Coordinates of C-alpha atoms in Angstrom, one line a residue:
X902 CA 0.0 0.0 0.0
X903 CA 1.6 3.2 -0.9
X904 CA 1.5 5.9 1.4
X905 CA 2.0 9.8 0.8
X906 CA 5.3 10.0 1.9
X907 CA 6.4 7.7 -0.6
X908 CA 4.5 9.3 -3.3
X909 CA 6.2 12.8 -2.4
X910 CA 9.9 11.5 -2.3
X911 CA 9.3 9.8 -5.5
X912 CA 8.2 12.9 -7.5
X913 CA 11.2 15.2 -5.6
X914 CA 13.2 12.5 -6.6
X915 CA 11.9 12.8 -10.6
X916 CA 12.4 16.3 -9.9
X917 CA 16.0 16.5 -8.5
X918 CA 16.5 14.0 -11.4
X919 CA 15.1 16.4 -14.5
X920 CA 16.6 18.9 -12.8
X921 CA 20.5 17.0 -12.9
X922 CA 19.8 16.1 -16.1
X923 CA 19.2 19.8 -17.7
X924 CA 22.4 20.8 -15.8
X925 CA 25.5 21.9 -18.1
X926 CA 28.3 19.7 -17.0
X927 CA 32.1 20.2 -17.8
X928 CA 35.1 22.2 -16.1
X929 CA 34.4 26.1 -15.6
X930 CA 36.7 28.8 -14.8
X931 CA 36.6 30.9 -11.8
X932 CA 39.0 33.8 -11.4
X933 CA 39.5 34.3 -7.5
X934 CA 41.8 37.1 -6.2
X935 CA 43.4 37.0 -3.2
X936 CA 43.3 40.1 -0.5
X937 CA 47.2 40.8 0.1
X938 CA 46.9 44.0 2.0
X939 CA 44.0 45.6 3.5
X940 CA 44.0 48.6 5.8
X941 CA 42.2 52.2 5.9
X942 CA 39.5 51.5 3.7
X943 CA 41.7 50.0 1.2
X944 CA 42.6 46.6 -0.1
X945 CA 45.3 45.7 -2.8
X946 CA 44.5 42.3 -4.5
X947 CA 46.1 40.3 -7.0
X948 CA 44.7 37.3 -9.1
X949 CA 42.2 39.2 -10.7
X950 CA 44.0 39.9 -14.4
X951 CA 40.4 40.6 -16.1
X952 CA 39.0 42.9 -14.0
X953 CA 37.9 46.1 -15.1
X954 CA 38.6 49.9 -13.7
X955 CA 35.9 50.7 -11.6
X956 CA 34.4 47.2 -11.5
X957 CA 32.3 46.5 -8.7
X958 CA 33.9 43.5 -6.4
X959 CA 33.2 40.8 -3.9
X960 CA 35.0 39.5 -0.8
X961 CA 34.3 36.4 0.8
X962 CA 33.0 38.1 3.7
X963 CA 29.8 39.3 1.8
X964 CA 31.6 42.9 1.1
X965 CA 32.0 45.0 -1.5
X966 CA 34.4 47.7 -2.9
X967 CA 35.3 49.0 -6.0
X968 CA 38.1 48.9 -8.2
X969 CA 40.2 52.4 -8.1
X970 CA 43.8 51.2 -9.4
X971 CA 44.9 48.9 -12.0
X972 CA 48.6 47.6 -11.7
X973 CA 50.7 45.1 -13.5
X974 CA 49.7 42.6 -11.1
X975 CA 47.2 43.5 -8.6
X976 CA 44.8 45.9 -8.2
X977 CA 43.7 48.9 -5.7
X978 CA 39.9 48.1 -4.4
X979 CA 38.2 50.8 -2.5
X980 CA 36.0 49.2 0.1
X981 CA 32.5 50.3 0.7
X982 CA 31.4 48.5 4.4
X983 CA 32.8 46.6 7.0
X984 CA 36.2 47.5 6.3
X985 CA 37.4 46.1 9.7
X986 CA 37.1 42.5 8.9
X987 CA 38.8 42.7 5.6
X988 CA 42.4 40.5 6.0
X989 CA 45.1 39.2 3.9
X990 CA 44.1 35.9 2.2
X991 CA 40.7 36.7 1.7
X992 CA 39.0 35.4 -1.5
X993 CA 37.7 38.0 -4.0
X994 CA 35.7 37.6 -7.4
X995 CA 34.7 40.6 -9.9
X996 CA 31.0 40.7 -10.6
X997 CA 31.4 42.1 -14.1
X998 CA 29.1 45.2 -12.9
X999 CA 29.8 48.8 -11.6
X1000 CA 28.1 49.8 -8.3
X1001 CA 24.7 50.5 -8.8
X1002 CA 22.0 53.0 -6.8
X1003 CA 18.6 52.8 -6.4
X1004 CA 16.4 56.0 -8.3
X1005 CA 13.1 57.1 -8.1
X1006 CA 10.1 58.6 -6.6
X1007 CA 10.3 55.8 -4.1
X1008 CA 13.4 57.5 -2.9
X1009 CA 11.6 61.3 -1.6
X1010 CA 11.5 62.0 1.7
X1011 CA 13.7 59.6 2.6
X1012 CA 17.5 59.6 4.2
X1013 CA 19.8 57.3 2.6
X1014 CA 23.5 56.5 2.5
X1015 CA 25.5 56.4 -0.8
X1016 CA 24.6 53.0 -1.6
X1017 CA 20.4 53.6 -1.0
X1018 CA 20.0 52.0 1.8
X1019 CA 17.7 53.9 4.3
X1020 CA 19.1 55.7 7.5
X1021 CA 16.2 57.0 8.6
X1022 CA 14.1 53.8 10.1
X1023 CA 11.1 53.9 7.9
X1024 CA 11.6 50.7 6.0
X1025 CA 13.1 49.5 2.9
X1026 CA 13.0 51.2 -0.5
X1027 CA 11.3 49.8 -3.4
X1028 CA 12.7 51.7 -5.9
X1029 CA 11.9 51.9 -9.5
X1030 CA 15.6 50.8 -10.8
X1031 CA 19.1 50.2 -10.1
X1032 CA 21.6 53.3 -12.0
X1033 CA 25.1 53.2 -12.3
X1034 CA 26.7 56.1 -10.2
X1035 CA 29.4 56.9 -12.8
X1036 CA 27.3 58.2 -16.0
X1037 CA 28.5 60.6 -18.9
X1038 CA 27.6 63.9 -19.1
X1039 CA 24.8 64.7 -21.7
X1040 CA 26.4 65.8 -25.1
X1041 CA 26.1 69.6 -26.0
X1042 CA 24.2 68.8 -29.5
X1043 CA 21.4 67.7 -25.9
X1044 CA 22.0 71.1 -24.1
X1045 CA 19.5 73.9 -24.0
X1046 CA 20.4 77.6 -22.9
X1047 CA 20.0 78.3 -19.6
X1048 CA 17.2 80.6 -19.2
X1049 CA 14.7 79.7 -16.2
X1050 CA 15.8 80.9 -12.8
X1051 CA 16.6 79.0 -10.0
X1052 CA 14.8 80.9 -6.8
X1053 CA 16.9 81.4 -3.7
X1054 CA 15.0 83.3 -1.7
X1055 CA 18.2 85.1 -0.2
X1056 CA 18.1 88.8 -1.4
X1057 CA 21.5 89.2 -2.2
X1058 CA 21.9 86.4 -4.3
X1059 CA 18.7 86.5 -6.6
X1060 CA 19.4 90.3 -7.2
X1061 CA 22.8 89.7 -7.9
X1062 CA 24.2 86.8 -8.7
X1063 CA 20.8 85.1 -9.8
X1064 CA 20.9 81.2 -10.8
X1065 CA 19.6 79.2 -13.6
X1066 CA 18.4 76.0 -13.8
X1067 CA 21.0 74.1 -14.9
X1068 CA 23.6 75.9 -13.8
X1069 CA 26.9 75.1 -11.4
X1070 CA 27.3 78.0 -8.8
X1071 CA 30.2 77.0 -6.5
X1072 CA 29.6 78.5 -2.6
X1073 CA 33.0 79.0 -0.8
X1074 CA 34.3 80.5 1.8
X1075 CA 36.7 80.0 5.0
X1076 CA 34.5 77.2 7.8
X1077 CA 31.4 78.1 9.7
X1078 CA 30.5 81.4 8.0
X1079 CA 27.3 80.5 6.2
X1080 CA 27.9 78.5 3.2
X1081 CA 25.8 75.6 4.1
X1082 CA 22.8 77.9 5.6
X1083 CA 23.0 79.6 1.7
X1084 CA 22.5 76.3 0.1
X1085 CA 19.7 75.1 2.7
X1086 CA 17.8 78.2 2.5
X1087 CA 18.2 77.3 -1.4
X1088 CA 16.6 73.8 -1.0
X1089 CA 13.6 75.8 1.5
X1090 CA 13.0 78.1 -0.7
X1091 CA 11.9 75.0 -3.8
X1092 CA 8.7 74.2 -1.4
X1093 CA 6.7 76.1 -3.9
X1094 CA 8.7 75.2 -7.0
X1095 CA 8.7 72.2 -9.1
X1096 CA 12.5 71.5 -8.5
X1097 CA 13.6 68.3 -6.8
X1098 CA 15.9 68.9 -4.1
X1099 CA 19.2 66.1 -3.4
X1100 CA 21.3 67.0 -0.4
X1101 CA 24.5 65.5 0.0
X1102 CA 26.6 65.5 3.3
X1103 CA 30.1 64.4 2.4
X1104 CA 32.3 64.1 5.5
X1105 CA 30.1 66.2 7.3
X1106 CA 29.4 65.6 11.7
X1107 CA 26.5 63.7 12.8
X1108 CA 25.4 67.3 14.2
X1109 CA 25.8 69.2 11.3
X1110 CA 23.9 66.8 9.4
X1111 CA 21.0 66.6 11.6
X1112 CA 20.7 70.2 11.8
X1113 CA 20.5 70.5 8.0
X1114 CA 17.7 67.5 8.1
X1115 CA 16.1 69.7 10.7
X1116 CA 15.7 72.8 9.3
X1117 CA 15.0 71.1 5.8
X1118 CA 11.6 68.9 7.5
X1119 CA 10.8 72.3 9.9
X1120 CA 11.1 74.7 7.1
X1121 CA 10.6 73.3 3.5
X1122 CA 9.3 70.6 2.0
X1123 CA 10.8 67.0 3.1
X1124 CA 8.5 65.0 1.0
X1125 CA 10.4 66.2 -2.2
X1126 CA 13.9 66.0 -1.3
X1127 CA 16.2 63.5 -0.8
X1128 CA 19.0 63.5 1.5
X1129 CA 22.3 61.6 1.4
X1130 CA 24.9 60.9 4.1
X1131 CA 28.5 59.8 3.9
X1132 CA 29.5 60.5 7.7
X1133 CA 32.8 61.7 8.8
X1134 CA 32.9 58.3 10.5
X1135 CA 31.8 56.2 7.8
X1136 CA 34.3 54.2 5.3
X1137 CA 36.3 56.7 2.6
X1138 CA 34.8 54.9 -0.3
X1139 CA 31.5 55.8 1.0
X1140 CA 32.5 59.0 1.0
X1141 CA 34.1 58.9 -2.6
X1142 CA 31.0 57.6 -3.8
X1143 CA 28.4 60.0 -2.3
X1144 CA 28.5 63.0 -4.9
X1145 CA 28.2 60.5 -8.1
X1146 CA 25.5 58.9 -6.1
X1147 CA 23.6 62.1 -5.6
X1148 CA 23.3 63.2 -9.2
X1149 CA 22.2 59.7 -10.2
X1150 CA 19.3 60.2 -8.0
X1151 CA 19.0 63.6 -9.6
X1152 CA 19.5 62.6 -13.0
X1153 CA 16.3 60.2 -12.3
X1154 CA 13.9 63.0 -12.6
X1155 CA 16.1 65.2 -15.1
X1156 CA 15.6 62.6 -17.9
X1157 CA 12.2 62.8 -17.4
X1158 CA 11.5 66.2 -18.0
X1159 CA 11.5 67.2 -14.2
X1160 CA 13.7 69.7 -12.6
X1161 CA 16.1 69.0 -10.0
X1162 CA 18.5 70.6 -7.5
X1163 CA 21.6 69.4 -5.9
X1164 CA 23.8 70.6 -3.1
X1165 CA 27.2 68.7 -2.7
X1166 CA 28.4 70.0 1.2
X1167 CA 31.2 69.8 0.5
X1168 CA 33.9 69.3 -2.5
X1169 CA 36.9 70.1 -0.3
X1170 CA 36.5 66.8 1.9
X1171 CA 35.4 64.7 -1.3
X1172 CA 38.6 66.3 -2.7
X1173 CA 40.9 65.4 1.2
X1174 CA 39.3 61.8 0.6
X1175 CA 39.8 61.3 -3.0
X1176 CA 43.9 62.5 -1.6
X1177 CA 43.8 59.7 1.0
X1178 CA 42.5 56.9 -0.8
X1179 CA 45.3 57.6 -3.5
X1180 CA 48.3 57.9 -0.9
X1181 CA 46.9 54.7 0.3
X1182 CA 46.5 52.8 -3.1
X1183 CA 50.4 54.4 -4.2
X1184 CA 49.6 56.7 -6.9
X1185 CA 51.9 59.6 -7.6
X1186 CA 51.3 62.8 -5.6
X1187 CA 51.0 66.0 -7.1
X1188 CA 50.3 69.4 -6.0
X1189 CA 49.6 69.5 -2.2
X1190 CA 50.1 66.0 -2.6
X1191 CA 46.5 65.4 -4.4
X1192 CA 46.8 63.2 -7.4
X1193 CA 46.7 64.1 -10.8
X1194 CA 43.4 63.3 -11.7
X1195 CA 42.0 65.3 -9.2
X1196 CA 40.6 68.0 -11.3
X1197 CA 39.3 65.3 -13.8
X1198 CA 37.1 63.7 -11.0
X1199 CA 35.1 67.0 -10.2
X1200 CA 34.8 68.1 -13.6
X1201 CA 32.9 64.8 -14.8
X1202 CA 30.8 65.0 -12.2
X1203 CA 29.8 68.9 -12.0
X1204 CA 29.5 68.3 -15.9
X1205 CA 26.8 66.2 -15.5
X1206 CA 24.4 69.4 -14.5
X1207 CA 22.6 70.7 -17.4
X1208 CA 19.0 71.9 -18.7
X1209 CA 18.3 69.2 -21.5
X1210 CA 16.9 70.6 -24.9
X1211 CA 12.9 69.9 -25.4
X1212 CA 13.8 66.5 -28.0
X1213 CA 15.3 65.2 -24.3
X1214 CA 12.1 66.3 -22.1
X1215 CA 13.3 69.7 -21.8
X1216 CA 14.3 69.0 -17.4
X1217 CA 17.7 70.5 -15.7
X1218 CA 19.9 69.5 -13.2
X1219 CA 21.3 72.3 -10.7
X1220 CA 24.6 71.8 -8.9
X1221 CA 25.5 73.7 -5.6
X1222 CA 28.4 72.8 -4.7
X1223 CA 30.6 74.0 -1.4
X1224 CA 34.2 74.5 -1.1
X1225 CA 36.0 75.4 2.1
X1226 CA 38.7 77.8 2.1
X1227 CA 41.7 78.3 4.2
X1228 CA 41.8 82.0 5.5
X1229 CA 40.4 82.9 2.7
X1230 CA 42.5 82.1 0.1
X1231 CA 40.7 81.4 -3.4
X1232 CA 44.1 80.6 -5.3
X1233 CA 44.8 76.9 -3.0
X1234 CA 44.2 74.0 -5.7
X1235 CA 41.0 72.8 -5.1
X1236 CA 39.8 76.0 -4.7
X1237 CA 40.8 77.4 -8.4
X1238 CA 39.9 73.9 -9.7
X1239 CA 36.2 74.2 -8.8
X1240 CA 36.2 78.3 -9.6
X1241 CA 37.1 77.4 -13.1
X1242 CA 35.2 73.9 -13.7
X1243 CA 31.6 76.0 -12.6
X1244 CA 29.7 78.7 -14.0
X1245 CA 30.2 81.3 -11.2
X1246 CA 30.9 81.9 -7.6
X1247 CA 29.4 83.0 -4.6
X1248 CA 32.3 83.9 -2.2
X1249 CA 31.6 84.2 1.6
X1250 CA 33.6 86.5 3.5
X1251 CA 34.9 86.0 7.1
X1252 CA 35.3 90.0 7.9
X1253 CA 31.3 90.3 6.9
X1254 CA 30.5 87.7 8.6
X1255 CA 32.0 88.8 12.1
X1256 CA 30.8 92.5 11.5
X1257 CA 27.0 90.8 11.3
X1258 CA 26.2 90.5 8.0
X1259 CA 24.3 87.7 7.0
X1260 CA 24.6 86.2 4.4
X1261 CA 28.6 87.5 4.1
X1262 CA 28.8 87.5 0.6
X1263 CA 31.7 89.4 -0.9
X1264 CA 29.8 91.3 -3.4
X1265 CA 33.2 92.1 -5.1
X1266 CA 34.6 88.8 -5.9
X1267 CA 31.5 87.0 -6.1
X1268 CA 30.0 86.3 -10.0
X1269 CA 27.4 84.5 -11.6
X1270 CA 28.2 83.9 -16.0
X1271 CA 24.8 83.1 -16.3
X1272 CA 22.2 84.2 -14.2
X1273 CA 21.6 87.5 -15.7
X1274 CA 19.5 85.8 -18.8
X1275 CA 17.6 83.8 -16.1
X1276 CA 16.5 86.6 -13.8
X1277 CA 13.1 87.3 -13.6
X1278 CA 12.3 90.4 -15.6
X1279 CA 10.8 92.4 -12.4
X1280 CA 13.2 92.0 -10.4
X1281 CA 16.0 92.3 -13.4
X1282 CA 14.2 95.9 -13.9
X1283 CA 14.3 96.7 -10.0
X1284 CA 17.8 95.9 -9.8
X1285 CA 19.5 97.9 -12.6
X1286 CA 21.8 99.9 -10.9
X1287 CA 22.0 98.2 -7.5
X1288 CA 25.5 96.3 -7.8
X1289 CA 26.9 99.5 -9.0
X1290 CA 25.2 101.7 -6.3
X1291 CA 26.6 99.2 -3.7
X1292 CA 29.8 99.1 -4.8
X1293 CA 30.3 102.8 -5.1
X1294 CA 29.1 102.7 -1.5
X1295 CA 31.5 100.5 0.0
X1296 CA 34.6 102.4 -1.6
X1297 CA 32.7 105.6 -0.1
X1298 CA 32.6 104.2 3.5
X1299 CA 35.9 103.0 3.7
X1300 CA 37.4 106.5 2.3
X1301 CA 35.1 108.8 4.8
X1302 CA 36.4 106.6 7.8
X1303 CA 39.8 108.6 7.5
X1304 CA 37.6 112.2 8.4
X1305 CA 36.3 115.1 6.5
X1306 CA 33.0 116.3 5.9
X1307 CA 31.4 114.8 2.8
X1308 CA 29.0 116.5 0.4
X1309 CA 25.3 116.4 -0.1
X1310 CA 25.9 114.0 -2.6
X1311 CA 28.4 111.7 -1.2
X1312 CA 26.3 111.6 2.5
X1313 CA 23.3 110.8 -0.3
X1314 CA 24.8 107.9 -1.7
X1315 CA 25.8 107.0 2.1
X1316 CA 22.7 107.0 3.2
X1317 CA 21.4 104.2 -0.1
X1318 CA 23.7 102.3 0.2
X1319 CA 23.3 101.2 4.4
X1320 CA 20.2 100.8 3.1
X1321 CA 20.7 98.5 0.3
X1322 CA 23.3 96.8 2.9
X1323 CA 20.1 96.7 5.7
X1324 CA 18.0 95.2 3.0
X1325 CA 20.5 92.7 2.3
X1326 CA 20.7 91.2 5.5
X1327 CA 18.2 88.4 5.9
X1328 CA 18.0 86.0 8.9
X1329 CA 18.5 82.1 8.2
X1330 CA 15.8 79.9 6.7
X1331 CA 13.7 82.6 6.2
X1332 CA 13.3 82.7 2.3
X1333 CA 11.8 85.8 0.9
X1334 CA 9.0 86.1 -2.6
X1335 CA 10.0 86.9 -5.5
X1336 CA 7.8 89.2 -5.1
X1337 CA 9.2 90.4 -1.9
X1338 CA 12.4 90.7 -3.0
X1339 CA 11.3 92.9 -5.9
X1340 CA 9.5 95.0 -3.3
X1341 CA 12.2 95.8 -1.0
X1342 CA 14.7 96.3 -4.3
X1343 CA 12.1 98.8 -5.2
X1344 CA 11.8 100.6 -2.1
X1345 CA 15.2 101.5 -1.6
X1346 CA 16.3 101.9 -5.1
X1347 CA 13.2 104.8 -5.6
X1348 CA 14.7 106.0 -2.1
X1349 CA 11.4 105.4 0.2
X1350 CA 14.2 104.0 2.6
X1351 CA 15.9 107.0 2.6
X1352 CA 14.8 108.8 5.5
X1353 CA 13.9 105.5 7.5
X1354 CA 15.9 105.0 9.9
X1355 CA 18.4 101.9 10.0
X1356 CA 17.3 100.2 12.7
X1357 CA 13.5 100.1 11.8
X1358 CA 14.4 98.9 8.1
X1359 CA 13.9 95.1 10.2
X1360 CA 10.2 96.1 10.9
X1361 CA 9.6 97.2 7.5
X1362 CA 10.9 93.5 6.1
X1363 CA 8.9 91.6 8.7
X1364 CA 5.7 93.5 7.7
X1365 CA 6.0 93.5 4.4
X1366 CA 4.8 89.9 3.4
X1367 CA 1.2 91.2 5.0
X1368 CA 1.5 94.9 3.6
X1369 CA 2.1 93.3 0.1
X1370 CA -1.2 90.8 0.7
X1371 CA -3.2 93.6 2.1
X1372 CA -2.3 96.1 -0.2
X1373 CA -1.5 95.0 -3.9
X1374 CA -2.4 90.8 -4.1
X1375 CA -3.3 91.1 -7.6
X1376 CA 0.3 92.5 -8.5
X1377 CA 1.8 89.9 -6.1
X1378 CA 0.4 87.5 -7.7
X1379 CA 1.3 88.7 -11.4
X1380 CA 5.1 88.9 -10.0
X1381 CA 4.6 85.3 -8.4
X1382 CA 3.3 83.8 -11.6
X1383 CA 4.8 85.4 -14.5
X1384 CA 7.8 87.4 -13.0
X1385 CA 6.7 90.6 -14.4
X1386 CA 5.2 93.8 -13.7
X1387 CA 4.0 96.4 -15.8
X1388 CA 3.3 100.3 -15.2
X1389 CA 0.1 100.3 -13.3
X1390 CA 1.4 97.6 -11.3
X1391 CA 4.4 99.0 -10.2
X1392 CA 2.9 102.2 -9.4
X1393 CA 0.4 100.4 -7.4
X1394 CA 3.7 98.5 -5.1
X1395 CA 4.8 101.7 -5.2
X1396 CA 2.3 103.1 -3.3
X1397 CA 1.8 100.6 -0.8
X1398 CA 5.6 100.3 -0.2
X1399 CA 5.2 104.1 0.8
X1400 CA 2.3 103.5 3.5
X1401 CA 4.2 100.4 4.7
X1402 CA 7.8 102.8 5.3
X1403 CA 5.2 105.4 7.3
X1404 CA 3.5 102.8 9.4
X1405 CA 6.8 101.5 10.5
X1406 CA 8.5 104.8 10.9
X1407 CA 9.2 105.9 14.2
X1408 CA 7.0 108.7 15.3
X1409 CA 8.8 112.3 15.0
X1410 CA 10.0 113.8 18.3
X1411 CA 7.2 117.1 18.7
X1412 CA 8.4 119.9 18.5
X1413 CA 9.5 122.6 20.9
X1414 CA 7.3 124.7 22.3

């Protein structure tokens, strides 16, 4: 009498059977490296004669790194986890792949580490796709001209130095002055745009990250950006890998006809850890003993920004990126490297900084090659004469600090520019309207700030959002909308920037009797 058990083992063993039967029998070859130093993030391997640059490889341990160095008879792996249990005579095998990222939507809102995997504790990430992190730059015959502006928010920098979308503005400056807050207040400011924001935190400490994260979920919109974090204490090939990781991520929603926005904080560690890992893996030293290749590294990725003609979906990828300086010294390597790979500069200064003004950007050494064609036409109107009117003002100050009476003219031009200086100014993660920014550009370029005095210029900024709602929401909404603003309009602003400066003004002292 058969029983069931006996029926089950007799069809797994037709099964095991067919299945021995279909299997491809013969010798195959295996290459299998051997680890014959590992240390600092780095492992040199030999037995691998095939293996590609860049190749993505295995240890035995369940690891992975990448291949950095190619030799005559070993090669230089940068390892991406666990580098601590790495040891001579481990196994390794080459996948035949590159390392790979996840992309898509699946990935907003959420805090990841260069390889995708969530750091955040809300579960794993089904994403649409693996990408490659390494990816060419598009061509220029799939370039468009950079025309659409990239909102700040910041005063000083949409007047000024105004960005495009698609466009590489490098920030730099000397440590803890303000270059970060630019760029966060840059990623706030896109919670009423259409622009993806990627944040990525290269070498950064755990408290400067979560400070950024922070002000990012208190203040913008969370739930459109994506946030990136190679930790000063995680593994250097993390680090290496974290800026190419970001802009795949990007690239996601470029390709696609979307808009995105990414801040690289900052190049100067990426560059101190690209350094190290090629001291370690023995390639020649160079200048400040950074290798070679150094400036090739940066410009293939910041190439990779670009607005994409409408045959390619017509989307644009922004780069941000930061760059510390040492006491302010723009000429250092890195420094001129990134200058001359991006399309413009904006240049923090340590002196404006201490003296209270926030953001300290160096008005004088600070450039944007493209922004002027992206500027909204309002505010491009409003703004005419306002570098030059500043800039006259500064070289003014410092020559009537020696003594002497100036003329009505000179004390005139005084008295705009501390002004335009007050107006300036603009507290952290507090990102103004365009068309607020057109109406305090207005108001002191028309001279209703004239005879207000400096310390109630603060008032009039805080009150002005309201005043401008109150007063003029038709022309608000024009500016907001279309970033223009005809005759009737302006007059109308006009008008209600002049019964905002008198409701703020102090009252006059009465007179004597």
């Amino acid at each position: 009498m058969t029983t069931d058990s006996s029926i089950r083992a007799d069809a797994w063993l037709e099964g095991a059977r067919a299945k021995l039967g279909a299997a491809a029998l013969g010798p195959r070859a295996e290459q299998i490296g051997r680890v014959e130093e590992a240390g600092d993030g780095i492992a040199l391997v030999s037995g691998l004669p095939d293996v590609r640059l860049d190749e993505l490889v295995r240890f035995d341990k369940g690891q992975f790194g990448f291949v950095q160095v190619l030799e005559r008879d070993r090669v230089g792996c940068v390892l991406l986890d666990d580098v601590d249990s790495i040891e001579a005579g481990d196994a390794v095998r080459g996948t035949g792949d590159v390392v790979r990222v996840p992309v898509g939507p699946a990935l907003l809102g959420r805090v990841v580490d260069p390889l995708g995997r969530p750091l955040d504790g809300k579960g794993p990430i089904v994403a649409d796709t693996l990408e490659p992190i390494e990816r060419p730059a598009p061509a220029i015959i799939d370039r468009d001209l950079v025309i659409q502006p990239v909102q700040t928010g910041l005063v000083v920098v949409d007047t000024l130095f105004a960005l495009g979308r698609g466009q590489r503005e490098l920030i730099i400056g000397d440590r803890a002055i303000g270059k970060t807050t630019i760029a966060i207040d840059t990623i706030i400011n896109q919670k009423t745009s259409d622009i993806v924001c990627v944040y990525v935190a290269v070498g950064q400490k755990s408290s400067s990250v979560r400070r950024a994260i922070d002000a990012i979920q208190a203040a913008g919109a969370p739930e459109r950006c994506i946030i990136v974090v190679a930790g000063s204490a995680g593994s250097p090939g993390l680090q290496w890998i974290a800026p190419f990781t970001g802009f795949t991520m990007a690239e996601y929603f470029r390709d696609r006809g979307q808009h995105a926005l990414v801040v690289v904080d900052d190049l100067s560690k990426h560059a101190a850890t690209h350094r190290e890992i090629a001291l370690l893996t023995r390639q020649s030293p160079g200048r400040e003993a950074y290798p070679g290749d150094v400036f090739y590294v940066h410009a293939r990725l910041l190439e990779r920004a670009a607005k994409l003609s409408q045959d390619k979906g017509g989307g644009s990828l922004t780069a941000l990126p930061i760059a510390e300086t040492d006491a302010g010294n723009l000429s250092a390597y890195i420094p001129t490297n990134l200058i001359s790979i991006t399309d413009g500069q904006i240049v923090l200064d340590a002196k404006l900084f201490h003296e209270g003004l926030k953001p300290a950007v160096d008005v004088g050494t600070s450039v944007s090659r493209v922004g002027g064609k992206t500027q909204a036409h309002a505010l491009r109107e409003a703004a005419q004469t306002l570098r030059l009117d500043y800039a006259q003002f500064i070289e003014l100050e410092m020559f009537t600090r020696f003594g002497g009476m100036p003329d009505v003219r000179v004390r005139n031009q005084l008295t705009r520019g501390a002004r335009i200086r007050a107006i300036l100014d603009q507290p952290q993660h507090a990102p103004l309207r365009l068309a607020e920014e057109v109406a305090l550009v207005l108001a002191v370029q028309s001279g209703l700030l004239d005879a207000l005095p400096l310390t109630a210029v603060a008032a009039f900024r805080r009150g002005l959002r309201d005043a401008l709602d109150r007063g003029v929401p038709e022309v608000v909404r024009l500016i907001q909308e279309t970033g223009t603003l005809d005759d009737v309009g302006k007059q109308a602003l006009t008008e209600t920037l002049r019964r905002h400066v008198e409701a703020v003004a102090p009252p006059k002292p009465a007179a004597p009797p």
